[in-house]
XYZ file of C-alpha atoms in Angstrom:
137
model
C 0.225 -9.440 -14.110
C 0.092 -6.876 -11.331
C -3.045 -5.652 -9.625
C -2.295 -2.079 -8.569
C -3.671 -0.352 -5.496
C -3.293 2.741 -3.360
C -3.026 2.476 0.422
C -3.979 5.569 2.377
C -4.665 6.855 5.852
C -7.259 9.543 6.478
C -6.538 12.233 9.065
C -9.675 12.386 11.231
C -9.284 16.103 11.968
C -8.603 17.417 8.440
C -9.877 14.662 6.143
C -6.546 14.747 4.299
C -5.332 11.397 2.996
C -1.686 10.361 2.940
C -1.131 7.451 0.568
C 1.335 5.208 -1.230
C 1.186 3.081 -4.363
C 1.366 -0.731 -4.177
C 2.186 -2.577 -7.409
C 1.246 -6.206 -6.677
C -1.692 -8.208 -5.298
C -3.980 -5.196 -4.837
C -7.206 -7.234 -4.856
C -9.280 -7.641 -1.665
C -7.973 -11.157 -0.935
C -4.363 -9.892 -1.308
C -3.554 -6.404 -0.061
C -7.001 -6.005 1.524
C -6.650 -9.115 3.647
C -3.069 -8.257 4.634
C -4.109 -4.767 5.731
C -6.986 -6.054 7.859
C -4.983 -8.845 9.484
C -1.572 -7.195 9.930
C -1.870 -3.414 9.643
C -4.379 -2.184 12.230
C -2.108 -0.130 14.510
C -2.092 3.533 13.323
C 1.584 3.960 14.233
C 2.515 0.883 12.201
C 0.492 2.251 9.261
C 2.358 5.582 9.507
C 5.655 3.678 9.321
C 4.406 1.823 6.255
C 3.460 5.095 4.573
C 6.885 6.519 5.477
C 8.476 3.772 3.317
C 6.860 5.294 0.251
C 5.672 3.299 -2.744
C 5.949 -0.471 -2.515
C 6.034 -3.443 -4.813
C 4.705 -6.011 -2.348
C 2.884 -5.527 0.962
C 4.071 -7.981 3.579
C 2.856 -8.622 7.105
C 5.769 -6.557 8.472
C 7.906 -3.709 7.205
C 11.033 -5.828 7.581
C 14.558 -4.667 6.922
C 16.355 -3.403 3.854
C 17.108 -6.233 1.456
C 18.229 -6.583 -2.125
C 15.535 -6.004 -4.736
C 16.179 -6.187 -8.439
C 14.958 -8.534 -11.098
C 17.964 -10.826 -10.661
C 18.317 -10.960 -6.876
C 14.925 -11.017 -5.223
C 12.980 -14.070 -4.211
C 9.541 -13.251 -2.798
C 9.581 -16.562 -0.951
C 12.890 -15.786 0.784
C 11.399 -12.857 2.698
C 7.708 -13.498 2.266
C 6.611 -11.496 5.318
C 8.666 -8.407 4.401
C 7.237 -5.408 2.608
C 9.214 -4.674 -0.551
C 9.815 -0.915 -0.898
C 11.116 0.810 -4.014
C 13.185 3.507 -2.279
C 14.527 1.505 0.663
C 15.257 -1.749 -1.146
C 16.039 -0.687 -4.708
C 17.196 2.910 -4.260
C 14.493 4.466 -6.446
C 13.742 8.176 -6.104
C 10.386 9.967 -6.161
C 8.572 7.261 -4.218
C 7.559 9.295 -1.188
C 4.041 9.192 0.251
C 1.725 11.869 -1.071
C -1.128 13.747 0.581
C -4.406 14.882 -0.944
C -7.191 16.916 0.631
C -10.275 14.817 -0.175
C -11.509 11.336 -1.032
C -12.384 12.630 -4.479
C -8.745 13.638 -4.965
C -7.686 10.199 -3.679
C -9.889 8.578 -6.324
C -8.322 10.802 -8.996
C -4.879 9.636 -7.868
C -6.132 6.071 -8.181
C -7.021 6.769 -11.811
C -3.635 8.382 -12.423
C -1.846 5.297 -11.086
C -4.223 2.885 -12.870
C -5.033 1.410 -9.469
C -7.930 -1.014 -9.506
C -8.316 -0.952 -5.719
C -8.138 1.821 -3.144
C -7.664 1.214 0.583
C -8.232 3.766 3.288
C -7.556 3.498 7.010
C -10.159 5.542 8.842
C -10.369 5.575 12.641
C -8.646 2.205 12.897
C -10.786 0.439 10.282
C -9.913 -0.404 6.685
C -12.226 0.673 3.897
C -11.826 -0.536 0.335
C -13.104 0.466 -3.064
C -13.002 -1.020 -6.516
C -14.506 1.806 -8.520
C -17.486 2.344 -6.241
C -18.195 3.555 -2.745
C -15.793 2.751 0.069
C -16.957 -0.172 2.192
C -15.505 -1.905 5.219
C -12.956 -4.587 4.352
C -13.642 -7.774 6.350
C -11.687 -11.010 6.706
């Protein structure tokens, strides 16, 4: 069973949030821990968001690799991020931008995301239906 999440980055000057959907391991000990330990550089986060929606968040973006139900082994490229557009050729997976945290929460509801993650001034905040709090590991 997947635990869905949204991963976003807040623009400090406008408050706008650019985000992507992540299908698997969205809980704090999964995506949350990976974000805090491997995704702290704002430029690296921008590159992640540029991939668009993802199935699995890895420790690195990695390179294009085959992704379909018959030819993907998560263990074979366990550090790679698995992206729907890059690796499977899906369309309509681009990052989206909303104007407020309230709108970000609404998007979370629309995607049935249990967890929301937000990079703000170099720190990761997380939410599971409540207020955003700092994610620590």
